[in-house]
Amino acid sequence: MAKLTLDDLRKLRDEQQKAMTKRDPSNKSAKVIVGMGTCGIAAGAKETFNAIIEELDAKGVDSVLVSQTGCMGLCHSEPTVEVIMPGMPVVIYGNVDAATGRQLVNEHIINKRLIDNHICDKPAIDIVR
Amino acid sequence: MHASVCDTLTDLVQNAIESGAARIETDVHTGPDRIELRVKDNGKGMDKTALRRAVDPFFSEKGKHDRRRVGLGLPLLYQTAEAANGSVEVRSVPGQGTEVRFTLDARHVDAPPLGDLPATLVGLMAFEGTYELVLKRTTDTGSYAVSRSELRDALGDLREPACLTLAKRFFEANEASLTNGR
């Protein structure tokens, strides 16, 4: 693999942006935040973060912003992931390994369905499927 | 103890961000014998009392989480160094920032593996907030350097999955060139 420069990255980004503009011009409307405190790191949050990024990219979902934060105070349920989406309750999911991270992309973000058995910070009971 | 050196690196940078740092310098050196990390921030720093307490696993700074009574970042760092013939040096000045140097004997039987460095470096750029992170990556035979602002300038919003994927390609290519000597 040859070394990549920042100029190479700019070119790749420009090519990608042209394709993205054709595919979906919608604004970024959702946020996914992965807890990356000591507890999250020890529980495998980095793998979760990578899996979410890869799945979003593979499914062509470009309306979501992904970031990391520190400990969310739910160390017993790490890795934790907060999902903020219009039309959906704000949810903190717990015990989100890489496979659950992919499931989160497909169920919560694409199909707009909650993943019941991973909800830590619960929305109102009547919202849960 | 963290599973990999990369986990330790993420932890140190996360600590720096949590200390309110606007600028973080991160050096990562790997060689056949030694692994060295240096994380320097201009966050709020610690006085001698706070520094002493920071290595106590049953101490966490007030204000982070109301009911949390543990703080494992630095204790895990010391534990890893102790287990694998390494060292930890922490210098901190209140109001000026903190510098942590961590070294490890890479050949020690208890040394954790390096881990997935490209994915980790992407992660370091993807914490929330407006901090600058300057990365200097060296081996015995080569080096590269990049900052978060340079990546953002090249890619745009570093919270977009497509940008993060490209950033990972950047780090993978540069890591491979370090390994191949190209």
Coordinates of C-alpha atoms in Angstrom, one line a residue:
Chain A
M1 CA 0.0 0.0 0.0
A2 CA 1.5 3.3 -1.1
K3 CA 1.7 6.3 1.3
L4 CA -1.3 8.6 1.1
T5 CA -0.8 12.4 1.4
L6 CA -3.4 14.9 2.5
D7 CA -3.7 16.0 -1.2
D8 CA -4.6 12.4 -2.1
L9 CA -7.2 12.5 0.6
R10 CA -8.7 15.7 -0.7
K11 CA -9.0 14.1 -4.2
L12 CA -10.7 11.0 -2.8
R13 CA -13.0 13.2 -0.7
D14 CA -13.9 15.3 -3.8
E15 CA -14.7 12.2 -5.8
Q16 CA -16.8 10.8 -3.0
Q17 CA -18.7 14.0 -2.4
K18 CA -19.7 14.2 -6.1
A19 CA -21.2 10.7 -5.7
M20 CA -22.8 11.5 -2.4
T21 CA -24.5 14.6 -3.8
K22 CA -26.1 12.5 -6.5
R23 CA -27.2 9.9 -4.1
D24 CA -28.7 11.8 -1.2
P25 CA -28.7 15.6 -0.7
S26 CA -30.5 15.4 2.7
N27 CA -29.0 17.2 5.7
K28 CA -27.3 15.4 8.6
S29 CA -30.1 14.7 10.9
A30 CA -29.0 12.0 13.3
K31 CA -26.2 11.6 15.8
V32 CA -24.5 8.5 17.1
I33 CA -22.2 9.0 20.1
V34 CA -20.0 6.2 21.4
G35 CA -18.9 6.2 25.0
M36 CA -15.1 6.0 25.1
G37 CA -14.1 6.4 28.7
T38 CA -11.7 3.9 30.4
C39 CA -14.7 1.6 31.0
G40 CA -15.9 1.8 27.4
I41 CA -12.4 1.2 26.0
A42 CA -11.9 -1.8 28.3
A43 CA -15.2 -3.3 27.2
G44 CA -14.4 -3.0 23.4
A45 CA -16.0 0.4 22.5
K46 CA -13.4 0.9 19.8
E47 CA -14.6 -2.2 17.9
T48 CA -18.1 -0.9 18.3
F49 CA -17.2 2.5 16.9
N50 CA -15.4 0.9 13.9
A51 CA -18.3 -1.5 13.2
I52 CA -20.9 1.4 13.2
I53 CA -18.7 3.5 10.9
E54 CA -18.2 0.6 8.5
E55 CA -21.9 -0.4 8.5
L56 CA -23.0 3.2 7.9
D57 CA -20.6 3.6 5.1
A58 CA -21.4 0.2 3.6
K59 CA -25.1 0.9 3.6
G60 CA -24.6 4.4 2.1
V61 CA -26.2 6.2 5.1
D62 CA -24.8 9.7 4.9
S63 CA -27.3 11.5 7.1
V64 CA -25.7 10.5 10.4
L65 CA -22.8 12.1 12.3
V66 CA -20.7 9.8 14.5
S67 CA -18.5 10.9 17.4
Q68 CA -17.0 9.7 20.6
T69 CA -17.4 10.9 24.1
G70 CA -16.1 10.0 27.6
C71 CA -17.8 7.9 30.2
M72 CA -21.6 8.2 30.2
G73 CA -21.9 6.9 33.8
L74 CA -23.2 3.5 32.8
C75 CA -19.9 1.6 33.3
H76 CA -21.8 -1.6 34.1
S77 CA -23.2 -1.7 30.6
E78 CA -20.3 -0.7 28.4
P79 CA -19.9 -0.3 25.5
T80 CA -22.6 2.4 25.5
V81 CA -24.0 4.2 22.5
E82 CA -26.3 7.2 22.4
V83 CA -28.5 7.6 19.3
I84 CA -30.3 10.9 18.6
M85 CA -32.7 10.8 15.6
P86 CA -35.6 13.0 14.6
G87 CA -38.9 11.2 15.2
M88 CA -37.3 8.7 17.6
P89 CA -36.8 8.8 21.3
V90 CA -33.2 9.6 22.4
V91 CA -31.8 6.2 23.5
I92 CA -28.7 5.1 25.2
Y93 CA -28.0 1.5 24.3
G94 CA -25.8 -0.7 26.5
N95 CA -23.6 -3.8 25.9
V96 CA -23.2 -2.7 22.3
D97 CA -20.6 -5.0 20.8
A98 CA -19.6 -4.8 17.2
A99 CA -22.4 -7.0 16.0
T100 CA -25.0 -5.0 18.0
G101 CA -23.4 -1.9 16.6
R102 CA -24.2 -3.1 13.1
Q103 CA -27.7 -4.1 14.2
L104 CA -28.1 -0.6 15.6
V105 CA -27.4 0.9 12.2
N106 CA -29.8 -1.4 10.4
E107 CA -32.6 -1.4 13.0
H108 CA -32.6 1.9 14.7
I109 CA -31.2 4.2 12.0
I110 CA -32.4 2.5 8.8
N111 CA -35.6 0.7 9.9
K112 CA -36.4 3.2 12.7
R113 CA -37.0 0.4 15.2
L114 CA -35.7 0.2 18.8
I115 CA -33.5 -2.7 19.9
D116 CA -35.4 -3.5 23.1
N117 CA -32.9 -5.7 24.9
H118 CA -30.0 -3.2 24.7
I119 CA -31.9 -0.1 25.9
C120 CA -30.2 1.3 29.1
D121 CA -31.7 4.8 29.3
K122 CA -35.3 3.9 28.6
P123 CA -37.8 5.9 26.6
A124 CA -41.4 5.9 27.9
I125 CA -42.7 2.3 28.2
D126 CA -45.4 2.8 25.6
I127 CA -42.8 3.5 23.0
V128 CA -40.9 0.3 23.4
R129 CA -42.0 -2.4 20.9
Chain B
M1 CA -5.0 -3.6 32.4
H2 CA -6.1 -2.6 28.9
A3 CA -6.1 -5.2 26.2
S4 CA -3.7 -3.3 23.9
V5 CA -1.4 -0.3 23.8
C6 CA -3.9 1.4 21.5
D7 CA -6.5 1.2 24.3
T8 CA -4.0 3.0 26.6
L9 CA -3.4 5.6 24.0
T10 CA -7.1 6.3 23.6
D11 CA -7.5 6.5 27.3
L12 CA -4.7 9.1 27.6
V13 CA -6.1 11.3 24.9
Q14 CA -9.6 11.0 26.3
N15 CA -8.2 12.2 29.6
A16 CA -6.6 15.1 27.9
I17 CA -9.9 16.1 26.2
E18 CA -11.8 15.7 29.4
S19 CA -9.3 18.1 31.1
G20 CA -10.5 20.8 28.8
A21 CA -7.4 20.8 26.6
A22 CA -7.6 22.9 23.4
R23 CA -4.3 21.4 22.0
I24 CA -3.0 17.9 22.4
E25 CA 0.3 16.6 21.1
T26 CA 0.6 12.8 20.7
D27 CA 3.8 11.0 19.8
V28 CA 3.7 7.3 19.1
H29 CA 6.9 5.4 18.6
T30 CA 7.2 1.7 18.0
G31 CA 10.4 -0.2 17.7
P32 CA 11.4 -3.8 18.0
D33 CA 12.3 -3.4 21.6
R34 CA 10.4 -0.4 22.9
I35 CA 7.0 1.2 22.5
E36 CA 6.7 4.8 23.6
L37 CA 3.7 7.0 23.9
R38 CA 3.7 10.7 24.8
V39 CA 0.5 12.7 25.3
K40 CA 0.9 16.4 26.2
D41 CA -2.1 18.7 26.7
N42 CA -2.8 22.3 27.7
G43 CA -5.7 21.4 29.8
K44 CA -6.3 22.4 33.4
G45 CA -3.5 20.3 34.9
M46 CA -3.2 18.9 38.4
D47 CA -1.4 19.9 41.5
K48 CA 0.7 17.5 43.5
T49 CA -2.3 16.3 45.7
A50 CA -4.5 15.7 42.7
L51 CA -1.7 13.9 40.9
R52 CA -1.1 11.6 43.9
R53 CA -4.9 10.9 44.0
A54 CA -5.1 10.2 40.3
V55 CA -3.2 7.0 40.7
D56 CA -5.8 5.8 43.3
P57 CA -8.3 3.6 41.5
F58 CA -11.0 4.5 44.0
F59 CA -10.7 8.2 43.3
S60 CA -12.5 10.1 40.6
E61 CA -12.5 13.8 40.2
K62 CA -15.7 15.6 41.5
G63 CA -18.0 16.8 38.8
K64 CA -17.4 14.1 36.3
H65 CA -20.1 11.8 37.5
D66 CA -22.0 12.4 40.7
R67 CA -22.0 8.9 42.0
R68 CA -19.0 7.4 40.4
R69 CA -16.3 6.4 42.9
V70 CA -13.6 4.9 40.7
G71 CA -11.1 6.4 38.2
L72 CA -9.1 3.7 36.4
G73 CA -7.2 5.6 33.7
L74 CA -3.9 6.2 35.3
P75 CA -3.9 3.2 37.7
L76 CA -4.3 0.9 34.6
L77 CA -1.4 2.8 32.9
Y78 CA 0.9 2.2 35.9
Q79 CA -0.2 -1.4 36.2
T80 CA 0.6 -2.1 32.5
A81 CA 4.0 -0.5 32.8
E82 CA 4.8 -2.4 36.0
A83 CA 3.8 -5.7 34.4
A84 CA 5.9 -5.2 31.3
N85 CA 9.1 -3.6 32.4
G86 CA 8.0 -0.2 31.4
S87 CA 7.7 3.3 32.9
V88 CA 5.3 6.1 33.4
E89 CA 6.2 9.7 33.9
V90 CA 3.6 12.3 34.6
R91 CA 4.3 16.0 34.7
S92 CA 1.5 18.4 35.4
V93 CA 1.2 22.1 36.2
P94 CA -2.2 23.5 37.4
G95 CA -3.5 25.8 34.7
Q96 CA -0.9 24.8 32.1
G97 CA -1.5 21.1 31.4
T98 CA -0.2 17.6 31.7
E99 CA 2.4 15.5 29.9
V100 CA 2.4 11.7 30.2
R101 CA 5.2 9.6 28.9
F102 CA 4.7 5.8 28.8
T103 CA 7.2 3.3 27.7
L104 CA 7.0 -0.5 27.4
D105 CA 9.3 -3.3 26.7
A106 CA 7.8 -4.6 23.5
R107 CA 9.4 -8.0 23.9
H108 CA 8.2 -8.6 27.5
V109 CA 6.0 -11.6 27.8
D110 CA 3.4 -9.5 29.7
A111 CA 3.4 -6.6 27.2
P112 CA 0.0 -6.1 25.6
P113 CA -0.1 -6.1 21.8
L114 CA 0.0 -2.8 20.0
G115 CA -3.5 -3.2 18.7
D116 CA -5.2 -1.7 15.7
L117 CA -3.3 1.6 15.4
P118 CA -5.1 3.0 12.2
A119 CA -8.5 2.5 13.8
T120 CA -7.3 4.0 17.0
L121 CA -5.8 7.1 15.4
V122 CA -9.1 7.7 13.6
G123 CA -10.9 7.4 16.9
L124 CA -8.6 10.0 18.5
M125 CA -9.7 12.5 15.8
A126 CA -13.4 11.7 16.4
F127 CA -14.0 12.8 19.9
E128 CA -16.6 15.5 20.4
G129 CA -15.3 19.1 20.7
T130 CA -13.0 21.6 19.1
Y131 CA -9.6 20.4 20.3
E132 CA -6.5 20.3 18.0
L133 CA -4.6 17.0 18.0
V134 CA -1.2 16.9 16.6
L135 CA 0.0 13.3 15.9
K136 CA 3.7 12.5 15.4
R137 CA 4.2 8.8 14.4
T138 CA 7.7 7.3 14.3
T139 CA 9.4 4.0 14.0
D140 CA 13.2 3.4 13.9
T141 CA 13.1 3.8 10.1
G142 CA 10.4 6.3 9.2
S143 CA 7.8 8.8 10.3
Y144 CA 4.7 10.8 9.4
A145 CA 2.8 13.6 11.1
V146 CA -0.7 14.9 10.8
S147 CA -3.0 17.1 12.8
R148 CA -6.8 17.0 13.3
S149 CA -7.2 20.4 11.6
E150 CA -5.2 19.2 8.5
L151 CA -7.5 16.1 8.3
R152 CA -10.6 18.2 8.7
D153 CA -9.3 20.6 6.0
A154 CA -8.8 17.7 3.6
L155 CA -11.9 15.7 4.5
G156 CA -14.5 18.0 6.0
D157 CA -16.6 17.1 9.0
L158 CA -14.8 14.3 10.8
R159 CA -18.0 13.0 12.2
E160 CA -19.2 11.8 8.8
P161 CA -18.8 8.0 8.4
A162 CA -17.4 8.5 4.8
C163 CA -14.8 10.9 6.1
L164 CA -13.8 8.6 9.0
T165 CA -13.5 5.7 6.5
L166 CA -11.2 7.9 4.3
A167 CA -9.2 8.9 7.4
K168 CA -8.7 5.2 8.3
R169 CA -7.4 4.6 4.7
F170 CA -5.0 7.4 5.2
F171 CA -3.6 5.9 8.5
E172 CA -3.6 2.4 7.1
A173 CA -1.6 3.5 4.1
N174 CA 0.9 5.4 6.2
E175 CA 1.3 2.6 8.7
A176 CA 1.9 0.2 5.8
S177 CA 4.5 2.5 4.4
L178 CA 6.2 2.6 7.7
T179 CA 6.3 -1.2 7.9
N180 CA 7.4 -1.6 4.2
G181 CA 9.9 1.3 4.5
R182 CA 8.3 3.1 1.5

